[in-house]
mmCIF file of N, CA and C and ligand atoms in Angstrom:
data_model
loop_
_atom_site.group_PDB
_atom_site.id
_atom_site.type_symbol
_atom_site.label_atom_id
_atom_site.label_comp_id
_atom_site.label_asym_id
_atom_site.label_seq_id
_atom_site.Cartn_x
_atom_site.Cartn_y
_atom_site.Cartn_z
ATOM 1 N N UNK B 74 17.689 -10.432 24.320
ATOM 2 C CA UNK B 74 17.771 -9.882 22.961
ATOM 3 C C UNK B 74 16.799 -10.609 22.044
ATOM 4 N N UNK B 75 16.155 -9.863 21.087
ATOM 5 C CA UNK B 75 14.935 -10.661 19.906
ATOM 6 C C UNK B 75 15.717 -11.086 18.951
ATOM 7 N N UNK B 76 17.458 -10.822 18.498
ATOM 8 C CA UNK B 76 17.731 -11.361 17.359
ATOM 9 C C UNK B 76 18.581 -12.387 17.405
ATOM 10 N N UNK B 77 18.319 -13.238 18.021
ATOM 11 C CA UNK B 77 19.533 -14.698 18.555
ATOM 12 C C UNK B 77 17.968 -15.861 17.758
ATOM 13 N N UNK B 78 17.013 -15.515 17.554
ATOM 14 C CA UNK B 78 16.273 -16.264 16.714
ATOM 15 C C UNK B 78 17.325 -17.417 15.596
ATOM 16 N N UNK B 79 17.464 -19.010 15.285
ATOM 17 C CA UNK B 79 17.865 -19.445 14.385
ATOM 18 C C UNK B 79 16.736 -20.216 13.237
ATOM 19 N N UNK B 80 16.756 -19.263 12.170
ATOM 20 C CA UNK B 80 15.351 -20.129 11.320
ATOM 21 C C UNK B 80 16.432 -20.793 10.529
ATOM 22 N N UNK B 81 17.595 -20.956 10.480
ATOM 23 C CA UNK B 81 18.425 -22.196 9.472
ATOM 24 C C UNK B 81 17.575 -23.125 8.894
ATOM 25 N N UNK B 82 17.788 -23.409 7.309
ATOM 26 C CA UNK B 82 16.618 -24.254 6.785
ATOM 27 C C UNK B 82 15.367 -23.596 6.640
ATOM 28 N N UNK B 83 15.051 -23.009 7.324
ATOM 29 C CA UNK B 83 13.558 -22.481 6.863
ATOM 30 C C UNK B 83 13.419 -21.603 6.266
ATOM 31 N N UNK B 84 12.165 -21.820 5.137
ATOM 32 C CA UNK B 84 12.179 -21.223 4.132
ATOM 33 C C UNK B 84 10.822 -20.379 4.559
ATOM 34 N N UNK B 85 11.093 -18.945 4.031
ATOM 35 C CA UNK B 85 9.731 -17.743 4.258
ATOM 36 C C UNK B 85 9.682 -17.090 3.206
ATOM 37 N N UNK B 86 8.492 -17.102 2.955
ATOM 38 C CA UNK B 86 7.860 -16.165 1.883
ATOM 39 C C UNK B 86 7.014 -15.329 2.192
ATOM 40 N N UNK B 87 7.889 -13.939 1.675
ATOM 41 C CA UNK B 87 7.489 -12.423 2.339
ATOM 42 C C UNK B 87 6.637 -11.835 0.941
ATOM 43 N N UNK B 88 5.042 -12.105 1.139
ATOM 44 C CA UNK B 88 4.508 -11.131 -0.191
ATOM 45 C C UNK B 88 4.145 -9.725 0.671
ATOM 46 N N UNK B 89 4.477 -8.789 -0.033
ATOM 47 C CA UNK B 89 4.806 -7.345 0.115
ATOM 48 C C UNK B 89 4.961 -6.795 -1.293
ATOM 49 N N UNK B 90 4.326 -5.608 -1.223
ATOM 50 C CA UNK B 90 4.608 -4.756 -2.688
ATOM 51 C C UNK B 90 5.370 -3.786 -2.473
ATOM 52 N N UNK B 91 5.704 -3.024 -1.541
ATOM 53 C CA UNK B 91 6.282 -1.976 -1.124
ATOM 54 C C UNK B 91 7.554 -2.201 -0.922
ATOM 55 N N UNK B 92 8.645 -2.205 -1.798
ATOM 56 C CA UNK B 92 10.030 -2.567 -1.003
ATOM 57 C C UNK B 92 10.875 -2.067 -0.274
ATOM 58 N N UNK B 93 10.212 -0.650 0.476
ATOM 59 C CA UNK B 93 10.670 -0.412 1.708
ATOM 60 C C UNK B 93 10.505 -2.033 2.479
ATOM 61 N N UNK B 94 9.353 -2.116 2.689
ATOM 62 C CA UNK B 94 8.919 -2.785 3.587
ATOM 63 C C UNK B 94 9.263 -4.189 3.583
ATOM 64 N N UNK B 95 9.304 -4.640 2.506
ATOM 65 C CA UNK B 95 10.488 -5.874 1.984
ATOM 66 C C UNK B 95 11.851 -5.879 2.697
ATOM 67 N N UNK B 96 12.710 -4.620 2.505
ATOM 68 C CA UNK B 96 13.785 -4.477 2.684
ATOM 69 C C UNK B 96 14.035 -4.553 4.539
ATOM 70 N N UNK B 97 13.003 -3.844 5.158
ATOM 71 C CA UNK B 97 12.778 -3.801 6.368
ATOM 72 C C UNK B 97 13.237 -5.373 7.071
ATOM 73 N N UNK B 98 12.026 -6.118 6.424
ATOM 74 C CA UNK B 98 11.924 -7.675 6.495
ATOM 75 C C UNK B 98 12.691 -8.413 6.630
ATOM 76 N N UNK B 99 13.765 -8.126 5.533
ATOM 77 C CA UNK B 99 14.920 -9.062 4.947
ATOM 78 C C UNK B 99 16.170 -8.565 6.445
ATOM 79 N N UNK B 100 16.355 -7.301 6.547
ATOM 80 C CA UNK B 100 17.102 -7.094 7.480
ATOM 81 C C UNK B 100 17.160 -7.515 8.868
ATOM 82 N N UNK B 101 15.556 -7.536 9.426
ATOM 83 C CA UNK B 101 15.566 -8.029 10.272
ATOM 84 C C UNK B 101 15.407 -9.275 10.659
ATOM 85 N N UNK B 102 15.183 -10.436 9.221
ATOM 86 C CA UNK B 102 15.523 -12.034 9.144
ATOM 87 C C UNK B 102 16.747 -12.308 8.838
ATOM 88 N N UNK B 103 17.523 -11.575 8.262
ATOM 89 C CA UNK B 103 18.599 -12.256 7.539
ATOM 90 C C UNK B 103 19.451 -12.160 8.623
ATOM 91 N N UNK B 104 19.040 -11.906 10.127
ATOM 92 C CA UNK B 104 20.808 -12.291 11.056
ATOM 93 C C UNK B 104 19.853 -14.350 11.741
ATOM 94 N N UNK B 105 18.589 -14.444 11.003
ATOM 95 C CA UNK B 105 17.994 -15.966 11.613
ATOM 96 C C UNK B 105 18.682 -16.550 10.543
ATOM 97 N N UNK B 106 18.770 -16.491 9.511
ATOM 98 C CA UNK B 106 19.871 -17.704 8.746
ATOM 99 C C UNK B 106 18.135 -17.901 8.006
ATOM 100 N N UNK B 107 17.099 -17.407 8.013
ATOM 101 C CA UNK B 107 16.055 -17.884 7.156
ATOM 102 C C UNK B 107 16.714 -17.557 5.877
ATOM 103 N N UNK B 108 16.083 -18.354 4.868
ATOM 104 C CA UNK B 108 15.767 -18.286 2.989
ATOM 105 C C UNK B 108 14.887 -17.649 3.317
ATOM 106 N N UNK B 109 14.448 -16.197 2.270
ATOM 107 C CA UNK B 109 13.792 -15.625 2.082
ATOM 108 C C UNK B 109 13.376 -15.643 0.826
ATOM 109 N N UNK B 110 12.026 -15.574 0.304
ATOM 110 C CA UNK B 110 11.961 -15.584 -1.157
ATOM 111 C C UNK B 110 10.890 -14.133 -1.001
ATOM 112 N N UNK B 111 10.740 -13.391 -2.083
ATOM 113 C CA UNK B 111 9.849 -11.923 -1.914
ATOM 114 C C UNK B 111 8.898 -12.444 -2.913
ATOM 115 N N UNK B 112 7.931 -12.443 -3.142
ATOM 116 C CA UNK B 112 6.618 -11.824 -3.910
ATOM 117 C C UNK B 112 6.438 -10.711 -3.896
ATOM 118 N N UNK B 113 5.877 -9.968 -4.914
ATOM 119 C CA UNK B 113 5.139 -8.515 -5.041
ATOM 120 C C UNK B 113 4.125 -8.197 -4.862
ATOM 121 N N UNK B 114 3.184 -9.564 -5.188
ATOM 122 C CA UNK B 114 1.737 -9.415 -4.999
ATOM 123 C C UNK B 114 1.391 -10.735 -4.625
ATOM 124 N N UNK B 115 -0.009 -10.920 -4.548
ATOM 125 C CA UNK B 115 -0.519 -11.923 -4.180
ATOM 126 C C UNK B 115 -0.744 -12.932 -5.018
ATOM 127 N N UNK B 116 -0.721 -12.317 -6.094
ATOM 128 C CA UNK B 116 -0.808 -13.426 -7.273
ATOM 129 C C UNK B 116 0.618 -14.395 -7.727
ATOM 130 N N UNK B 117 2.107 -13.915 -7.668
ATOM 131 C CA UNK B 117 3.113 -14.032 -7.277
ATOM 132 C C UNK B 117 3.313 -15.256 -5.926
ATOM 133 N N UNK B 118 2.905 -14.561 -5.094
ATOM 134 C CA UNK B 118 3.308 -15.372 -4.074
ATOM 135 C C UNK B 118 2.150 -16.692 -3.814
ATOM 136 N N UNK B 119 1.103 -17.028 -4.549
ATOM 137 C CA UNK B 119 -0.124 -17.917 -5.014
ATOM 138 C C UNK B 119 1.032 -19.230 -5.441
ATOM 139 N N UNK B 120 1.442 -18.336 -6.705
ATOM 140 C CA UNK B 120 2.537 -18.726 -7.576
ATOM 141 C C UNK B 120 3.863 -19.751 -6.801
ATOM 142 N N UNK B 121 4.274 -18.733 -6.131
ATOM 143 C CA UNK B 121 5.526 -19.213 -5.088
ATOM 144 C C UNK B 121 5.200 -20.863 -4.572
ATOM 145 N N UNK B 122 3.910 -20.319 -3.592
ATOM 146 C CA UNK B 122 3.244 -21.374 -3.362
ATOM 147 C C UNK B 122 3.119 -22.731 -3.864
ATOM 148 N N UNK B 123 2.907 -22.410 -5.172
ATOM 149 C CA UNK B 123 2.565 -23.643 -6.287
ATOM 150 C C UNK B 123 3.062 -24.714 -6.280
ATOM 151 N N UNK B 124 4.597 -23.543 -6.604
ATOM 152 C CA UNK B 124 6.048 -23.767 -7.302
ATOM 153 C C UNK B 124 6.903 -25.023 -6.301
ATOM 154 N N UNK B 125 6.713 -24.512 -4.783
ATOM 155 C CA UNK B 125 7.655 -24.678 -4.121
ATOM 156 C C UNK B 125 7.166 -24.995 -3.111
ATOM 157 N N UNK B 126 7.150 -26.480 -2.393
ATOM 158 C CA UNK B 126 6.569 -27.015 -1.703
ATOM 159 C C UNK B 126 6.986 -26.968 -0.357
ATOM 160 N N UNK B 127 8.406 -26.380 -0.387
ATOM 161 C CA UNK B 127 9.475 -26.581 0.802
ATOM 162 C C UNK B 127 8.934 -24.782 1.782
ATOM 163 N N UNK B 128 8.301 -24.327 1.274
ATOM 164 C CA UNK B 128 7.786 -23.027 2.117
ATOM 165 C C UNK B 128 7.120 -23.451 3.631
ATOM 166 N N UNK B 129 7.556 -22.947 4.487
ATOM 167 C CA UNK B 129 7.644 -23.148 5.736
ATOM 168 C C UNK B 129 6.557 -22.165 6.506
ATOM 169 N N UNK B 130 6.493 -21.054 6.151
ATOM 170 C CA UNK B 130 5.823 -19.875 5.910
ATOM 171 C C UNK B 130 5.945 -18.497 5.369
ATOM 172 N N UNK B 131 4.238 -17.751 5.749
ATOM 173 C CA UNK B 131 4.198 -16.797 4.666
ATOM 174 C C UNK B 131 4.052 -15.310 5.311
ATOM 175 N N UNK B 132 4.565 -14.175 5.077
ATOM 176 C CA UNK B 132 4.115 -13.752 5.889
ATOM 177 C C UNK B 132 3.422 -12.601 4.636
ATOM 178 N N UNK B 133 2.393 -12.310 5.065
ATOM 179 C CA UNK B 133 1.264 -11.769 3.919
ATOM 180 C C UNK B 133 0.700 -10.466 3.667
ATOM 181 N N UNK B 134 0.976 -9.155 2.918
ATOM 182 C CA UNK B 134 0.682 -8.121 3.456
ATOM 183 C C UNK B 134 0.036 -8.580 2.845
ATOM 184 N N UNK B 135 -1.654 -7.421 3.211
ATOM 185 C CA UNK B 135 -2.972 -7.333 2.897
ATOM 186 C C UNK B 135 -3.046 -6.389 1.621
ATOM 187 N N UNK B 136 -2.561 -5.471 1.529
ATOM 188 C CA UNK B 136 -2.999 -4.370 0.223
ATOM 189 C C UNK B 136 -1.856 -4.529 -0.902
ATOM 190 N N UNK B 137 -2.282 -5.155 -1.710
ATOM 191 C CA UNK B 137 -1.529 -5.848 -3.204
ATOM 192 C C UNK B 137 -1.956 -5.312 -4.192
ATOM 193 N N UNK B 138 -1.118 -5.085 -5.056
ATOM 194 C CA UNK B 138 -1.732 -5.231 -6.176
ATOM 195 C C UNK B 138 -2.124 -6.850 -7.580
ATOM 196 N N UNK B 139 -2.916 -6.743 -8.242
ATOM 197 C CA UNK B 139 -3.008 -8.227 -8.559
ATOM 198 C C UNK B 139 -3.822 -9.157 -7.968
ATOM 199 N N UNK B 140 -3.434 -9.373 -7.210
ATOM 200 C CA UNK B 140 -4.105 -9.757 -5.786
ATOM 201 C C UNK B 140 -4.182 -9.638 -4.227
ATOM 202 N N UNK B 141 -5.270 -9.283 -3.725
ATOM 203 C CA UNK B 141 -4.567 -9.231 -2.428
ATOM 204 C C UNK B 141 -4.694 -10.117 -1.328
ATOM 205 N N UNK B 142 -4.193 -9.944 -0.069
ATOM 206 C CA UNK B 142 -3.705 -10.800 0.709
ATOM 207 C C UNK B 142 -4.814 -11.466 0.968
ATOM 208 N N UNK B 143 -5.661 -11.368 1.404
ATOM 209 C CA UNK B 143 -7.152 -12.018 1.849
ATOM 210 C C UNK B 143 -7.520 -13.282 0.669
ATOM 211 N N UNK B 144 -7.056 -12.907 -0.526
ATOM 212 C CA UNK B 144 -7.830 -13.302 -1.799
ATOM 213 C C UNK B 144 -6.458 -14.747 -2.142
ATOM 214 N N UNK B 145 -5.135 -14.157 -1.644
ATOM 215 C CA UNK B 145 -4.271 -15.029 -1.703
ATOM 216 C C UNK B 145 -4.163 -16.010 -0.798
ATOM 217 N N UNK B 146 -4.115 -15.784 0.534
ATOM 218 C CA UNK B 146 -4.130 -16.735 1.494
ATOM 219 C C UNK B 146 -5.565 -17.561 1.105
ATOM 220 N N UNK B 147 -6.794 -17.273 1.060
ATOM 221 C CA UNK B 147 -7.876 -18.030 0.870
ATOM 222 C C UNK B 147 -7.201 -19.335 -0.417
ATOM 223 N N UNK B 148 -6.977 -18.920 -0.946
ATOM 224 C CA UNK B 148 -5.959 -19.651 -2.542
ATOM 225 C C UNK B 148 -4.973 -20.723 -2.349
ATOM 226 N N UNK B 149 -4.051 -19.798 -1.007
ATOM 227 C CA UNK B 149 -2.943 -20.747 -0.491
ATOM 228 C C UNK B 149 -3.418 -21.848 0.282
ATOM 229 N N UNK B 150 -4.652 -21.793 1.260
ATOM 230 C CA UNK B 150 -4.715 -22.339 2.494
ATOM 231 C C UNK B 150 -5.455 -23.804 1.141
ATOM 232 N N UNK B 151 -5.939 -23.577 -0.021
ATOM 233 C CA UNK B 151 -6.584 -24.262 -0.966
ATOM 234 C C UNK B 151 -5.406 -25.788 -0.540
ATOM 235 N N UNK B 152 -4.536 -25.128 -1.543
ATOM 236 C CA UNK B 152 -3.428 -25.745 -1.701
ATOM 237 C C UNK B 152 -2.200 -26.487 -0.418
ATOM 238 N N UNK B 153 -2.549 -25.598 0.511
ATOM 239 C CA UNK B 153 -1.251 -25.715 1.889
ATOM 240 C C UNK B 153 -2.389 -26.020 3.072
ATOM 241 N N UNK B 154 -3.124 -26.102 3.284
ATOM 242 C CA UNK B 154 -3.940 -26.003 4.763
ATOM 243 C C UNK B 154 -3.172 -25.674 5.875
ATOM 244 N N UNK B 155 -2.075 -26.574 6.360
ATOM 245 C CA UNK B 155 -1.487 -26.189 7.267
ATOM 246 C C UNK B 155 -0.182 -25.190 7.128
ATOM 247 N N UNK B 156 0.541 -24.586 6.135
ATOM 248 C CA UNK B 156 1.143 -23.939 5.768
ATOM 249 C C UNK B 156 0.934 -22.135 6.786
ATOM 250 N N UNK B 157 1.263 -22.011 7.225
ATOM 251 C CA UNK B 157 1.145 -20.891 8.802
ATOM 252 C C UNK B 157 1.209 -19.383 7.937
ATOM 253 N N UNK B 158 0.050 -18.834 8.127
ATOM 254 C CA UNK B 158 0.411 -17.911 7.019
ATOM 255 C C UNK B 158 0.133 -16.047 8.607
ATOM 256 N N UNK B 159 0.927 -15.276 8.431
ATOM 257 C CA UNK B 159 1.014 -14.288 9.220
ATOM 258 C C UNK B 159 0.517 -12.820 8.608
ATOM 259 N N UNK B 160 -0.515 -12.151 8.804
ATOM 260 C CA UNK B 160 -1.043 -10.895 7.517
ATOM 261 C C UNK B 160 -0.145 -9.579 8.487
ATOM 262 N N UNK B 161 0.020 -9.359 7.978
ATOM 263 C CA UNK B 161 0.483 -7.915 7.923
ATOM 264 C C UNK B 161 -0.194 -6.720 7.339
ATOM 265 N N UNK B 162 -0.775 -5.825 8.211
ATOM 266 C CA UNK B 162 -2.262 -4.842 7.648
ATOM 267 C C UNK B 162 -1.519 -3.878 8.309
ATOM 268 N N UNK B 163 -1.979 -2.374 7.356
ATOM 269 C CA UNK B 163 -1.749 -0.825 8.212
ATOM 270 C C UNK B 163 -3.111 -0.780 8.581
ATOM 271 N N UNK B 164 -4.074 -1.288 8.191
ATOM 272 C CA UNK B 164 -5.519 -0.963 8.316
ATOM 273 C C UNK B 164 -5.807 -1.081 9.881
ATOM 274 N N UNK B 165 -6.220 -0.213 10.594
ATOM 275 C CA UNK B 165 -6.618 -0.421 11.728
ATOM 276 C C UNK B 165 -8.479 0.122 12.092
ATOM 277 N N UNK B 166 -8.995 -0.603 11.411
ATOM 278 C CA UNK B 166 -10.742 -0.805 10.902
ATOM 279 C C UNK B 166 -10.521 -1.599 12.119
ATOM 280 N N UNK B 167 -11.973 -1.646 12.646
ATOM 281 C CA UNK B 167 -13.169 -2.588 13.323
ATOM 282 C C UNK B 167 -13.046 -3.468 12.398
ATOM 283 N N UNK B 168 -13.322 -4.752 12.780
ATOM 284 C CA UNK B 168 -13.832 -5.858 11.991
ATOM 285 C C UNK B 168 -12.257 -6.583 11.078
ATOM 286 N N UNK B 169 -11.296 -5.634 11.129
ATOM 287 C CA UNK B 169 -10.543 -6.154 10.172
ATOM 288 C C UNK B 169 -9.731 -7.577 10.346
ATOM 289 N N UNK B 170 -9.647 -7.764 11.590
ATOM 290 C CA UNK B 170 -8.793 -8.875 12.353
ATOM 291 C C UNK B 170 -9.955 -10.359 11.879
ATOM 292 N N UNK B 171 -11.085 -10.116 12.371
ATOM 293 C CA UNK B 171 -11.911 -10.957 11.787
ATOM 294 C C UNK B 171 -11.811 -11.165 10.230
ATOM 295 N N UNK B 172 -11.927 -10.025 9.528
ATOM 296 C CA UNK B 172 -11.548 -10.355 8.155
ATOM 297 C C UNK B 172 -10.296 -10.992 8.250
ATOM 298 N N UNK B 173 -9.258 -10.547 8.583
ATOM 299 C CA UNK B 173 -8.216 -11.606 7.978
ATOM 300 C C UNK B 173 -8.038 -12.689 8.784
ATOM 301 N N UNK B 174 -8.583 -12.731 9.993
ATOM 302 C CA UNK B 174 -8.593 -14.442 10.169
ATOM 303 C C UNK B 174 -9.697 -15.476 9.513
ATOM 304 N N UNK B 175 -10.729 -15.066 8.986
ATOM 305 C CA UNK B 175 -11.924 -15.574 8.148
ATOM 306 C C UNK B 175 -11.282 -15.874 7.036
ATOM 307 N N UNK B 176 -10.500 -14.737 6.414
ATOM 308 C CA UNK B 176 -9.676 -15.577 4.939
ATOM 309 C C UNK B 176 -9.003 -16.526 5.284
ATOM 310 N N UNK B 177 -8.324 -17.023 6.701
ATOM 311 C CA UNK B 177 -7.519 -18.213 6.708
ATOM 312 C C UNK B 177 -6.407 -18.346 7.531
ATOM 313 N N UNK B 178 -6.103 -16.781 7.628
ATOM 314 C CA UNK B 178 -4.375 -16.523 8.379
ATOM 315 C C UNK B 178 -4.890 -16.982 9.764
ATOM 316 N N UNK B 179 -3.572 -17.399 9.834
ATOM 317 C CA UNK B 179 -3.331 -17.767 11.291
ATOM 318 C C UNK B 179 -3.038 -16.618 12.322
ATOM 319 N N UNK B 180 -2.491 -15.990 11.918
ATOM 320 C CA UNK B 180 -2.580 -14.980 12.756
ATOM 321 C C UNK B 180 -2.381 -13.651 12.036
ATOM 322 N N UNK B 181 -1.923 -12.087 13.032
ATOM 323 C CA UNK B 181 -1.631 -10.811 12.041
ATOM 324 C C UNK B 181 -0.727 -9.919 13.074
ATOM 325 N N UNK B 182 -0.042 -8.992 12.053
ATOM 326 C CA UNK B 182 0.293 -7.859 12.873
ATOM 327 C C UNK B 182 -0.176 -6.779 12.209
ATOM 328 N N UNK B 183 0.109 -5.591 13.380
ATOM 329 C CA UNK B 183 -0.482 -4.392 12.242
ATOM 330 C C UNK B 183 1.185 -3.722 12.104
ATOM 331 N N UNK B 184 0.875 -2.950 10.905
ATOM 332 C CA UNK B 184 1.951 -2.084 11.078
ATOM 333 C C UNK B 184 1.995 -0.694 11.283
ATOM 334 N N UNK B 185 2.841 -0.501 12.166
ATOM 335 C CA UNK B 185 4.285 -0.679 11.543
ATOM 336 C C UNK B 185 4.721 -1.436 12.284
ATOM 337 N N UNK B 186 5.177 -2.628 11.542
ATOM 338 C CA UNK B 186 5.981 -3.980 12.622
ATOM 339 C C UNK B 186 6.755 -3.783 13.736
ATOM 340 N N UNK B 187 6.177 -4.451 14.610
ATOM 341 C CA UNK B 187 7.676 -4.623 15.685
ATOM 342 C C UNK B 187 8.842 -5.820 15.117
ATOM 343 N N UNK B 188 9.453 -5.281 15.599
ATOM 344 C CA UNK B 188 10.576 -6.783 14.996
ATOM 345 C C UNK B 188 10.397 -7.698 16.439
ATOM 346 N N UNK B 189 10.515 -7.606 17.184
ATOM 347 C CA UNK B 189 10.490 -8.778 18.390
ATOM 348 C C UNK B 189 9.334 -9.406 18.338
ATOM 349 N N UNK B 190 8.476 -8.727 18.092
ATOM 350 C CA UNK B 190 6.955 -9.407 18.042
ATOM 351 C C UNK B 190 7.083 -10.318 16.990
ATOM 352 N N UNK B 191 7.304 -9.687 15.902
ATOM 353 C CA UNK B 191 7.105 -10.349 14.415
ATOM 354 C C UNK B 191 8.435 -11.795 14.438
ATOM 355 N N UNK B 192 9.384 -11.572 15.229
ATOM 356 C CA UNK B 192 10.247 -12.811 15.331
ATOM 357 C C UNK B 192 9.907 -13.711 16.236
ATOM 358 N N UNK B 193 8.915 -13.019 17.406
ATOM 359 C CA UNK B 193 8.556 -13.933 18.062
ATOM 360 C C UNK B 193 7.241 -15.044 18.004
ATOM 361 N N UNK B 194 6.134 -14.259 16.914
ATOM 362 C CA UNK B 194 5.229 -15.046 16.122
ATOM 363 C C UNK B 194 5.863 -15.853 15.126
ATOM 364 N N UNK B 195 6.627 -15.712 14.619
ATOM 365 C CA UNK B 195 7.777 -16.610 13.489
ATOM 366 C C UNK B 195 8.237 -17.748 14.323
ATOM 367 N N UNK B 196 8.732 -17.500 15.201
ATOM 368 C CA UNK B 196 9.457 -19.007 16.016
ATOM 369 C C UNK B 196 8.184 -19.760 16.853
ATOM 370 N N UNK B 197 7.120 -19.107 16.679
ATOM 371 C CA UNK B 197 6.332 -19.707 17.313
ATOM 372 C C UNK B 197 5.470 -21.148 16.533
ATOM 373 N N UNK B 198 5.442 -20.314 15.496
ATOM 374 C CA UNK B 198 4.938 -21.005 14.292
ATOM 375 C C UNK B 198 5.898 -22.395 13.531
ATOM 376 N N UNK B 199 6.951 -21.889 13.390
ATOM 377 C CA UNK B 199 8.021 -22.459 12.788
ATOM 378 C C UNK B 199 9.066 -23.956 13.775
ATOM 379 N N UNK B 200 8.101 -23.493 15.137
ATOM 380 C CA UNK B 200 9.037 -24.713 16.038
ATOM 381 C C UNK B 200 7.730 -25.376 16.405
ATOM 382 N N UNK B 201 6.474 -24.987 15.928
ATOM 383 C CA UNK B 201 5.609 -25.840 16.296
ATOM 384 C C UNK B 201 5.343 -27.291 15.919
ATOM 385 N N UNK B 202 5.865 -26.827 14.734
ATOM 386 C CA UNK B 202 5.843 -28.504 13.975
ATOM 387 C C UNK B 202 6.705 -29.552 14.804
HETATM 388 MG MG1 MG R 222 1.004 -3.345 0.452
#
């Protein structure tokens, strides 16, 4: 089974504008015991960043308004270097994976998310430390 995942203590920050897709998120973290905090945009979750040092990771959609994901993670990684940041793109372009690993992310999914995948890049990240 993919949902026996325990993120207890760990804190994730989901920037997403769409709150379908938020809501998606939250459902399929909230049986790991993660803190979730939402951003709307990238400028928001820059913000989050700032604010709150205890962020564990991020997981980052790409098309924001305000700012977007490329423009935020470049911002975050300023501030966090090692802070594990995950993009989340519908875009399925040539070249795009390179773009968002050039801004900084550590890694990406496309969507529409898998949840096993997306929990299983999460624990990957999150037990590495
Ligand atoms: Mg979006």
């Amino acid at each position: 089974m993919f949902n026996n995942y325990d993120f207890s203590g760990k804190k994730i920050l989901i920037a997403e504008d769409e709150r379908t897709n938020y809501l998606f998120l939250e459902a399929l973290l909230k049986r790991t015991n993660a803190i979730l905090i939402w951003a709307e945009t990238g400028k928001t979750a820059l913000e989050a960043v700032q604010k709150d040092s205890a962020i564990d990771l991020v997981l980052m959609d790409i098309k924001m308004p305000e700012m977007n994901g490329y423009e935020a993670t470049h911002e975050i990684k300023k501030i966090r270097p090692q802070l594990p940041i995950i993009a989340q793109t519908a875009y399925a372009l040539a070249g795009e994976k390179e773009k968002i690993l050039s801004a900084g992310c550590d890694d990406y999914l496309s969507k529409p998310i898998m949840g096993k995948i997306l929990l299983e890049k999460i624990d990957n990240y999150l037990n590495k430390k």
